[in-house]
Coordinates of C-alpha atoms in Angstrom, one line a residue:
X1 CA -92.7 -79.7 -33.0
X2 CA -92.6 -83.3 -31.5
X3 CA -88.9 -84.0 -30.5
X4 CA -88.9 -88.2 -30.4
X5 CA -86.0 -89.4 -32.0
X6 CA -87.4 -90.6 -35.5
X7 CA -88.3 -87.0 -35.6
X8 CA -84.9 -86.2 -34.7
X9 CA -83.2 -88.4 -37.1
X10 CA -85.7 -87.0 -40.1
X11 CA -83.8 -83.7 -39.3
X12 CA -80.8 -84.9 -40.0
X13 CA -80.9 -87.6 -42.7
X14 CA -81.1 -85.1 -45.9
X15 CA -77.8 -83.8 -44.4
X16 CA -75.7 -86.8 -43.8
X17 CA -76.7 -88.0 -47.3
X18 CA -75.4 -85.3 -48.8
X19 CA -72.2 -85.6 -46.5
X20 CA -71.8 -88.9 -47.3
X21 CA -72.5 -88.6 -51.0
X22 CA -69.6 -86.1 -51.0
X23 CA -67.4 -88.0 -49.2
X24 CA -67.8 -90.6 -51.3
X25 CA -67.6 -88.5 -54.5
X26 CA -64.2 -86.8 -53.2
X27 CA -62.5 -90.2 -53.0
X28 CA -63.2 -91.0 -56.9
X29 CA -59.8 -91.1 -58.6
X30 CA -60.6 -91.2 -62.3
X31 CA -63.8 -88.7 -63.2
X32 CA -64.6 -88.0 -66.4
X33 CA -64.6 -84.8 -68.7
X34 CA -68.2 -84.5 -67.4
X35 CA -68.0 -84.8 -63.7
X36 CA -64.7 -82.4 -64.2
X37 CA -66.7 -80.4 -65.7
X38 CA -69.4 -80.6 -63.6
X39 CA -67.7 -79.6 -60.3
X40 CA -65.9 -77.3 -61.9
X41 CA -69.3 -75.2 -62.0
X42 CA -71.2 -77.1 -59.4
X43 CA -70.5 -74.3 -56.2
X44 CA -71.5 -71.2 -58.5
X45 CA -74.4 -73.2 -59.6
X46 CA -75.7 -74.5 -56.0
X47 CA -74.9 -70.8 -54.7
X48 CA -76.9 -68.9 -57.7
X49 CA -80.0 -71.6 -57.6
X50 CA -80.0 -72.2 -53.7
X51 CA -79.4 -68.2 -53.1
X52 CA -82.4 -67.0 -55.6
X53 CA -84.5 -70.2 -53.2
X54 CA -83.9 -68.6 -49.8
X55 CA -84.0 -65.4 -51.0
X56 CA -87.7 -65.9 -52.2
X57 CA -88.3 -67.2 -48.5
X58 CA -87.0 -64.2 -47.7
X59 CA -84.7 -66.5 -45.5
X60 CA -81.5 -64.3 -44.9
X61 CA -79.7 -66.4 -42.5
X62 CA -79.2 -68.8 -44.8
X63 CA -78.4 -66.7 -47.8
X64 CA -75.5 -65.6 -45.5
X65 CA -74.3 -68.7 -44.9
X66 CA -74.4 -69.9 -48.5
X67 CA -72.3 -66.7 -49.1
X68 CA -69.7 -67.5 -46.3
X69 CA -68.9 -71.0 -47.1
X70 CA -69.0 -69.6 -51.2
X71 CA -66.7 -66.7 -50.4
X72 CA -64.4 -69.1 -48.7
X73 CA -64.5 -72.0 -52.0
X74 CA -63.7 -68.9 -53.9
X75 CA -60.5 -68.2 -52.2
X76 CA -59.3 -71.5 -51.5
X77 CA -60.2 -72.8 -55.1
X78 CA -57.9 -69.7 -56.8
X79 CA -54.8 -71.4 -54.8
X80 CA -55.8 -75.4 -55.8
X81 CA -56.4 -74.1 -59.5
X82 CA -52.6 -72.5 -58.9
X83 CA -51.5 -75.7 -57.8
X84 CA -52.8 -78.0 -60.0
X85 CA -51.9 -75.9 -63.4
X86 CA -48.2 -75.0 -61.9
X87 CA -47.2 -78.1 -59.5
X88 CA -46.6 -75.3 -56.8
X89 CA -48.6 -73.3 -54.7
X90 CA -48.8 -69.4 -54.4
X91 CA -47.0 -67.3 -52.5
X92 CA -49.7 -66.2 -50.4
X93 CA -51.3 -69.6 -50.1
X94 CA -50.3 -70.1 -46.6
X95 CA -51.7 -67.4 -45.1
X96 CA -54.8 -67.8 -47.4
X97 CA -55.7 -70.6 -45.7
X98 CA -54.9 -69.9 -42.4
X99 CA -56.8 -67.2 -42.9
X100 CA -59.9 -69.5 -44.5
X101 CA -59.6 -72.2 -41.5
X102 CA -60.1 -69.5 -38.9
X103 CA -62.6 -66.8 -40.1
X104 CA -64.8 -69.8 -42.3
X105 CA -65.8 -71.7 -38.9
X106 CA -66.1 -68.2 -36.9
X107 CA -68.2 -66.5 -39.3
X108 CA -69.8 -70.1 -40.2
X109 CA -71.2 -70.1 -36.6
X110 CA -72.1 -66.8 -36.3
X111 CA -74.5 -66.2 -39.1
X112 CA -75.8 -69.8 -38.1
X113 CA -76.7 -68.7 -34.6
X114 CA -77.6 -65.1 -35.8
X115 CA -81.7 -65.4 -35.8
X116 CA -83.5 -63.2 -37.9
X117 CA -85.4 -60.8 -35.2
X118 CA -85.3 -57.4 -36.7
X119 CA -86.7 -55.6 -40.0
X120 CA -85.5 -58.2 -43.0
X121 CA -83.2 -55.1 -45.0
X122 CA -81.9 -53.5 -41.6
X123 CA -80.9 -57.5 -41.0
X124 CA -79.4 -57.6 -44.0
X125 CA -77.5 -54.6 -44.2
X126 CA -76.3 -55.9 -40.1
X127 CA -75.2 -59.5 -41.9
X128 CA -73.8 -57.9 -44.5
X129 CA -71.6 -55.3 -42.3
X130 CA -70.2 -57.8 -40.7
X131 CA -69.2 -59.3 -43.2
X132 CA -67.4 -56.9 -44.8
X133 CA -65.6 -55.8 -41.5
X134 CA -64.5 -59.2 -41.1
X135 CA -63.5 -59.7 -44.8
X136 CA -61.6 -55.8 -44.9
X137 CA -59.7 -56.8 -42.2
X138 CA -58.8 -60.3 -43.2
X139 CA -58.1 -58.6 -46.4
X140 CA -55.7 -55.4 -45.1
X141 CA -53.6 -57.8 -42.7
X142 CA -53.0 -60.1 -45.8
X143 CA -51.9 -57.0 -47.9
X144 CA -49.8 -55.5 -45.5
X145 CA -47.8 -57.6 -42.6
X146 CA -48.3 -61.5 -45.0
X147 CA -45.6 -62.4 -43.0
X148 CA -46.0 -61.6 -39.9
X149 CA -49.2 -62.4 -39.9
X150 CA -48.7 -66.0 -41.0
X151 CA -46.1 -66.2 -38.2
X152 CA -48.8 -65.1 -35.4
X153 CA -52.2 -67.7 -37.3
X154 CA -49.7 -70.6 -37.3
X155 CA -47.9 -70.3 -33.7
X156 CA -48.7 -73.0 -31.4
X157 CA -49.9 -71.3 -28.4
X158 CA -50.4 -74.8 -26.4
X159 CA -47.9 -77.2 -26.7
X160 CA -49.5 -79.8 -24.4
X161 CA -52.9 -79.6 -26.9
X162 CA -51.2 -80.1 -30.0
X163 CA -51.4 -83.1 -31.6
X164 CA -49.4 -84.6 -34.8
X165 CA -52.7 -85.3 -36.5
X166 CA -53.7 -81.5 -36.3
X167 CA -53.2 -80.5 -40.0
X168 CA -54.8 -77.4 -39.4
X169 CA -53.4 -74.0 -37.7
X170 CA -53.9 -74.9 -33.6
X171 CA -56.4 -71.3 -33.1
X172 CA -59.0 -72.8 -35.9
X173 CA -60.0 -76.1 -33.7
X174 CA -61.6 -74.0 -30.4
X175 CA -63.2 -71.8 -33.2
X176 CA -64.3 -75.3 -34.8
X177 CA -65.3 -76.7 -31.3
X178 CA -66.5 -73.5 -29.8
X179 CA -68.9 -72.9 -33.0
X180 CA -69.9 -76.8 -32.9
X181 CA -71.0 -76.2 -29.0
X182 CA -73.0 -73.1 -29.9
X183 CA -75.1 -75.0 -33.1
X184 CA -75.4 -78.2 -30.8
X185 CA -77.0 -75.9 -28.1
X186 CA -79.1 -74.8 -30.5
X187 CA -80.5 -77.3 -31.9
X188 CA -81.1 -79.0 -28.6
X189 CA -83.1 -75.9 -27.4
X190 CA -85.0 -75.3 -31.1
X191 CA -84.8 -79.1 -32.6
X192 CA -85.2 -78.0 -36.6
X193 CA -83.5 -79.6 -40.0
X194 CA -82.1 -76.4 -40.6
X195 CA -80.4 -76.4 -37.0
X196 CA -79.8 -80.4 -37.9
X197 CA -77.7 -79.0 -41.5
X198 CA -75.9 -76.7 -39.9
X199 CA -74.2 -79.0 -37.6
X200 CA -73.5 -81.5 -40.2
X201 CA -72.5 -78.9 -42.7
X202 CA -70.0 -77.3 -40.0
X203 CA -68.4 -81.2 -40.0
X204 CA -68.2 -81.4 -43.6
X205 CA -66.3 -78.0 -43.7
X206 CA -64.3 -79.5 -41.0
X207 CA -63.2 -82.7 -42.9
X208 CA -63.0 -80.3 -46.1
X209 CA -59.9 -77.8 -44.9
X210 CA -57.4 -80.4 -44.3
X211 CA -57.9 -82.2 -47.8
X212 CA -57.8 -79.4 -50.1
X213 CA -54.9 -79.4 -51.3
X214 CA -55.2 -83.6 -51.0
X215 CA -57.9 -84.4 -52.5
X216 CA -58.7 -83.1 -56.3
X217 CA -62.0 -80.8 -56.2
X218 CA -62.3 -82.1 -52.5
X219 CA -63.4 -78.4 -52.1
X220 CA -65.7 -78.2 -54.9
X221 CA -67.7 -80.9 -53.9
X222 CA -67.8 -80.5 -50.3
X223 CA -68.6 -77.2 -50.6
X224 CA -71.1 -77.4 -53.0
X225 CA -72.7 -80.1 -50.6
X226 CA -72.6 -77.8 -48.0
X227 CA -74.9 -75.3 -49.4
X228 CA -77.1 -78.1 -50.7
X229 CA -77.5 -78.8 -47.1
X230 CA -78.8 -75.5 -46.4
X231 CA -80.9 -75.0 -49.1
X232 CA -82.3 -78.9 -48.7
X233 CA -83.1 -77.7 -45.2
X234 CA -85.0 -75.0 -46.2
X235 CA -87.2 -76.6 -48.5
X236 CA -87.7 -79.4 -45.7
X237 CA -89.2 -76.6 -43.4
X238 CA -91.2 -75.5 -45.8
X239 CA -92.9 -78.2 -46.6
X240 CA -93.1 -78.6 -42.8
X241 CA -94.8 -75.2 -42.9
X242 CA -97.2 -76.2 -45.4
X243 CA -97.7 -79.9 -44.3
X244 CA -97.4 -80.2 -40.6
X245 CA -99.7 -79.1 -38.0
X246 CA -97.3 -76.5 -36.3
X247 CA -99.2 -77.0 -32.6
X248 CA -99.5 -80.9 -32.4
X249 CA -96.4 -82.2 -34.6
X250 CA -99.1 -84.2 -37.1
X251 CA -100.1 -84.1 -40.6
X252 CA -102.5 -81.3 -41.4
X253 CA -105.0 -80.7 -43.5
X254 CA -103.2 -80.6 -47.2
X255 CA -101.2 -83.5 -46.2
X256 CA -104.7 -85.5 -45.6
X257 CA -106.1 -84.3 -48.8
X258 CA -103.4 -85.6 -50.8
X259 CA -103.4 -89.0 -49.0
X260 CA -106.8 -89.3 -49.6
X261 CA -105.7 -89.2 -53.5
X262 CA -103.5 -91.4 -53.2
X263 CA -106.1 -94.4 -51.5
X264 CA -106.6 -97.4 -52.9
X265 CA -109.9 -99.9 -53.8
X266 CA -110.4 -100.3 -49.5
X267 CA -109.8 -97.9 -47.0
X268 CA -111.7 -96.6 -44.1
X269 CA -111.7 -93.2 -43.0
X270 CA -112.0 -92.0 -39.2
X271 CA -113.2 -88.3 -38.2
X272 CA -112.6 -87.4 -34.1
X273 CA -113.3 -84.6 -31.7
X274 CA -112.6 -83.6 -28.0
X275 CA -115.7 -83.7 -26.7
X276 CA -117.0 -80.2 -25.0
X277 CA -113.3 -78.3 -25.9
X278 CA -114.7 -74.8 -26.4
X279 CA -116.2 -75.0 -22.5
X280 CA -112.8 -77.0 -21.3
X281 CA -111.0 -73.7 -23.5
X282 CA -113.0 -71.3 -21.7
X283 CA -113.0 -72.9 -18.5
X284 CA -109.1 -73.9 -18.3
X285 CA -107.7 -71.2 -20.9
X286 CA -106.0 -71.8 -24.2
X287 CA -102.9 -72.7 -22.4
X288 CA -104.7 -75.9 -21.1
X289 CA -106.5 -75.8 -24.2
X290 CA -103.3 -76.4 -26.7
X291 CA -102.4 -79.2 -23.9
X292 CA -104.9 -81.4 -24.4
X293 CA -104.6 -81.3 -28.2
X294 CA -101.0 -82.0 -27.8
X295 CA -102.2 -84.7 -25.4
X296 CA -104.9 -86.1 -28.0
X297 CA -102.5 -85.3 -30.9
X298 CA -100.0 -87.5 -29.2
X299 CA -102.3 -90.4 -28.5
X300 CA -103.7 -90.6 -32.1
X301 CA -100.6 -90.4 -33.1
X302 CA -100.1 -94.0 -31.7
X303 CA -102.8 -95.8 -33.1
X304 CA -102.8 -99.2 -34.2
X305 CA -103.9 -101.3 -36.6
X306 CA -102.1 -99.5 -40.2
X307 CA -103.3 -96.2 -39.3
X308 CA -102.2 -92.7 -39.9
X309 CA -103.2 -89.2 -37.7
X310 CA -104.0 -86.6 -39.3
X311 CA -104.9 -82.6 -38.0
X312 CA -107.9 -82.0 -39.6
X313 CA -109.1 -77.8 -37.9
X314 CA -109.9 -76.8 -34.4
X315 CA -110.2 -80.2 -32.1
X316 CA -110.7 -82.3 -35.2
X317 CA -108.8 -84.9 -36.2
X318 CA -108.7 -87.5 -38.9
X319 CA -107.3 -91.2 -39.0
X320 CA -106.8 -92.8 -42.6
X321 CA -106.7 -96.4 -42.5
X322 CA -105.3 -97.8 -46.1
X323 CA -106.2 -101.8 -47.1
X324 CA -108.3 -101.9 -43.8
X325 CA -112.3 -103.2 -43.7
X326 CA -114.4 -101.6 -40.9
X327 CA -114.3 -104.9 -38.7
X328 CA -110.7 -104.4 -38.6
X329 CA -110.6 -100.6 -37.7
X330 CA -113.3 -100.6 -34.8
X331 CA -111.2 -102.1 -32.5
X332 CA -108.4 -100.1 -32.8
X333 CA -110.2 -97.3 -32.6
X334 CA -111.6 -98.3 -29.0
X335 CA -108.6 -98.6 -27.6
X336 CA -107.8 -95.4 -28.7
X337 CA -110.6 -93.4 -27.5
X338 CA -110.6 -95.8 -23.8
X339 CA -106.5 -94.6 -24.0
X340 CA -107.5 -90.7 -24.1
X341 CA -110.8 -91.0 -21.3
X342 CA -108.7 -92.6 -19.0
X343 CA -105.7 -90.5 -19.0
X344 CA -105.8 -87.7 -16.3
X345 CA -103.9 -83.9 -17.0
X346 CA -102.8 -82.5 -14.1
X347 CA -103.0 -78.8 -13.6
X348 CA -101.1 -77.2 -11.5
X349 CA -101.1 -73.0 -10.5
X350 CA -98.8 -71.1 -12.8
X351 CA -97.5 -69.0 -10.6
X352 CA -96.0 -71.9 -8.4
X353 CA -94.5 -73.6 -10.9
X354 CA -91.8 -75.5 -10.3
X355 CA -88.3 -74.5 -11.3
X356 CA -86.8 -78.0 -12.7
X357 CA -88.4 -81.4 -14.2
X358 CA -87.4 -83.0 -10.4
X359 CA -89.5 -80.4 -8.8
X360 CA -92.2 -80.6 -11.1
X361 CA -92.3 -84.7 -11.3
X362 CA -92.4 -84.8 -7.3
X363 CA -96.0 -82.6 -7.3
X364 CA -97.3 -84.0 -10.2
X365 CA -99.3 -86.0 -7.7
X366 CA -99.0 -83.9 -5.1
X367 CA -101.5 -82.1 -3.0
X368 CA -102.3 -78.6 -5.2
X369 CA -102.5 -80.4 -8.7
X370 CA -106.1 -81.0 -10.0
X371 CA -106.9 -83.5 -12.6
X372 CA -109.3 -83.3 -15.0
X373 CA -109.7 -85.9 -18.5
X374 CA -110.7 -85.4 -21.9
X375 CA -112.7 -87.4 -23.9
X376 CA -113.2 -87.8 -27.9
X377 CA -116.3 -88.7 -30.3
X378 CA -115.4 -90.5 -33.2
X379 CA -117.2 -91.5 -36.5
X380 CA -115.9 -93.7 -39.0
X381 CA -116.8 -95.0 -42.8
X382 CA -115.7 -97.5 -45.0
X383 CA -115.9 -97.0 -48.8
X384 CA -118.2 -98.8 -50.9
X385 CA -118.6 -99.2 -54.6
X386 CA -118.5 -95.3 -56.0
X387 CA -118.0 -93.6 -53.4
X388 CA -115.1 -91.3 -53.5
X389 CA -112.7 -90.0 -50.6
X390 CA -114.1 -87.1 -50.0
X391 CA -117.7 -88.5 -50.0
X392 CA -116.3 -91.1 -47.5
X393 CA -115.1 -88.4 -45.2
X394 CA -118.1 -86.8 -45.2
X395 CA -120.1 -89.8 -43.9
X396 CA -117.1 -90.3 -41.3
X397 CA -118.1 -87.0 -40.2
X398 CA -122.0 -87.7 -40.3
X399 CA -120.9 -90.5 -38.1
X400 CA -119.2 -88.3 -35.0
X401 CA -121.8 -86.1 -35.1
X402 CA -124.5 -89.2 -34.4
X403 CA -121.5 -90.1 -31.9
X404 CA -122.3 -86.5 -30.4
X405 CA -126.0 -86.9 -30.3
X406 CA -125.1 -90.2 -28.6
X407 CA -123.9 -89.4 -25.3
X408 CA -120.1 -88.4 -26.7
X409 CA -116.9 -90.5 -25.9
X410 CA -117.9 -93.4 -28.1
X411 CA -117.1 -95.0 -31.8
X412 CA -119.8 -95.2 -34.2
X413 CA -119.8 -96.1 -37.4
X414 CA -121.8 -94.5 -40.6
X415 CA -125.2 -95.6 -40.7
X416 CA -124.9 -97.4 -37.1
X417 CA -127.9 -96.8 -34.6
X418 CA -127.1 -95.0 -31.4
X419 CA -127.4 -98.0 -29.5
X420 CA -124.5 -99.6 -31.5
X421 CA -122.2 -97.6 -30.8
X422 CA -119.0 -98.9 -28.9
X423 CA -118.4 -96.5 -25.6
X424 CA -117.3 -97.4 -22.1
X425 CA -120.6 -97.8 -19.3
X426 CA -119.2 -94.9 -17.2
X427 CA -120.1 -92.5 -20.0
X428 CA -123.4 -94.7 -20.7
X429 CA -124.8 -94.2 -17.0

């Protein structure tokens, strides 16, 4: 998966919509019957219709997570309803949400960092354990020492931390930070949108605690946003999964063919190959071999001109040019083939790899690094009166394959003579 930072910042924008939306939502001071109404139900409905989601994805990591941050709404909105119908709050409110503040984050981060590695019912029946440990426990200490329980979750063990804006109890903010650190680490190592929710969800539970009691159905929305998140993220890597070439980051096939629907009047269509891969793949190894498509991948990624990359199978790729005439395209797509030949991969012996990117960047050009280019073929086609996209692929692809039969690492267009076509005089000689 590519990590530049618009990728990045796709991770995350579902997320901070839905945090802002609920932040924004939470300040409202009139609602109406129907929005009362509405978040009244909104957490049991986001749980039931998110929960049934992942569980068809058979995505247990977040089911538990929807649970957790449901479990605590639950408990927390028993005390506000309390407070709102009687002006005071329960007896056992206190240590309620003490309780809430410290297990929510804790359990919040551990079922977020808790990958799914094992058989899917012994995982669950693992998540679920703990769960229920955590939850008899919580439970038993509540029923049995409430007081002296409440005494030990709201002593301030560090004076010189504690500040007068800490509205929560002072052991929930390392849990908070530590659990933050651990999501943060992940996502850097494994950049997802569901590693990207997580982290923004674990801030909205974080604004959430202090203003339940604040802010009317504060708690119902944020919580109900939180799941969203989750289940948002889901459905974001899943079309990811069925959109997005895993290997080289691009658009794959299905993505293409419903572009190609979507064309207007004038468009030209682009088909490219790496010249000779399957000897490079046998000669390098598919190591070397997924390099260069990342390489290629990345290039055409970068093309000028209006147009769009696209992971067509194997070393192929496509490039969809929308509102574009062939005169326009054909130099765009020189620079991008002269871009690819003249860029050299350096291979280096695997077993003395270097141990950090310092190491490595001092022999890149170093004596025991070999370099070795790629090249690409490329055919393109313009559509004409009735022709549709498909037909106007097709011709692209007649195209590469004259580009083939003329020498490779050149741009010809459909119907073009093999002396037309556009290729640099090293690879002519």
């Amino acid at each position: 998966m590519p990590r530049s930072s618009a990728v990045r910042f796709s991770h995350f924008l579902p997320s901070l919509l839905l945090l802002l939306a609920g932040l924004a939502a939470a300040y409202v001071k009139d609602l109406s019957v129907f929005f009362t109404s509405l978040f009244n139900v909104l957490p049991t409905l986001v749980l039931l219709l998110g929960g049934a989601y992942c569980a068809v994805y058979r995505r247990q990591r977040e089911l538990f997570l929807m649970l957790t941050v449901y479990i605590a709404y639950f408990l927390l909105d028993t005390q506000t309803d309390f407070y709102r119908d009687n002006g005071k709050v329960r007896e056992d409110a206190a240590v309620v949400f003490h309780l809430v503040c410290l297990l929510l984050p804790l359990l919040f981060g551990l079922f977020a960092a808790w990958q799914e590695r094992t058989h899917l019912f012994q995982d669950m029946v693992a998540r679920f354990a703990v769960l229920l440990a955590f939850g008899s426990v919580a439970l038993g200490l509540e029923q049995s020492y409430p007081q002296a329980l409440l005494l030990w979750l709201s002593e301030i063990r560090w004076p010189a931390l504690h500040g007068a804006w800490m509205s929560l109890i002072q052991l929930s903010y390392p849990v908070f930070i530590s659990a933050f650190l651990l999501l943060a680490w992940q996502y850097w190592r494994n950049p997802r949108p569901l590693h990207a929710a997580q982290l923004v969800g674990l801030l909205g539970v974080f604004w959430m605690l202090p203003k339940t009691f604040i802010l009317p159905f504060t708690l119902n929305i944020m919580c109900s946003q939180v799941m969203l998140m989750i289940a948002a993220a889901v459905a974001h890597e899943a079309y990811q999964m069925a959109f997005r070439d895993e290997l080289t980051g691009l658009p794959g096939r299905r993505a293409l063919n419903e572009r190609m629907q979507r064309l207007g009047r004038n468009y030209v269509l682009a088909m490219s190959d790496v010249d000779h891969f399957k000897k490079f793949n046998d000669t390098h190894g598919h190591d070397v071999g997924d390099q260069v498509l990342r390489l290629v991948a990345s290039k055409l990624s970068k093309i000028s001109g209006g147009g769009r990359a696209y992971r067509y199978g194997g070393e192929e790729f496509a490039l969809v040019f929308a509102g574009k005439t062939l005169e326009e395209c054909m130099p765009h797509l020189e620079v991008i083939r002269e871009s690819i030949a003249s860029y050299s991969i350096q291979l280096r012996n695997q077993e003395n790899r270097p141990q950090d990117d310092q190491q490595g960047r001092q022999r890149r050009s170093g004596a025991g690094a070999s370099a070795v280019s790629v090249t690409v073929s490329i055919g393109v086609a313009e559509r004409v009166e009735q022709r549709t996209p498909e037909e106007v692929l097709k011709s692209a692809d007649q195209a590469l394959y004259s580009a083939k039969g003329a020498g490779r690492n050149c741009v010809m267009a459909f119907g073009q003579n093999r002396r037309g076509a556009v290729r640099m005089d090293a690879a002519a000689g």
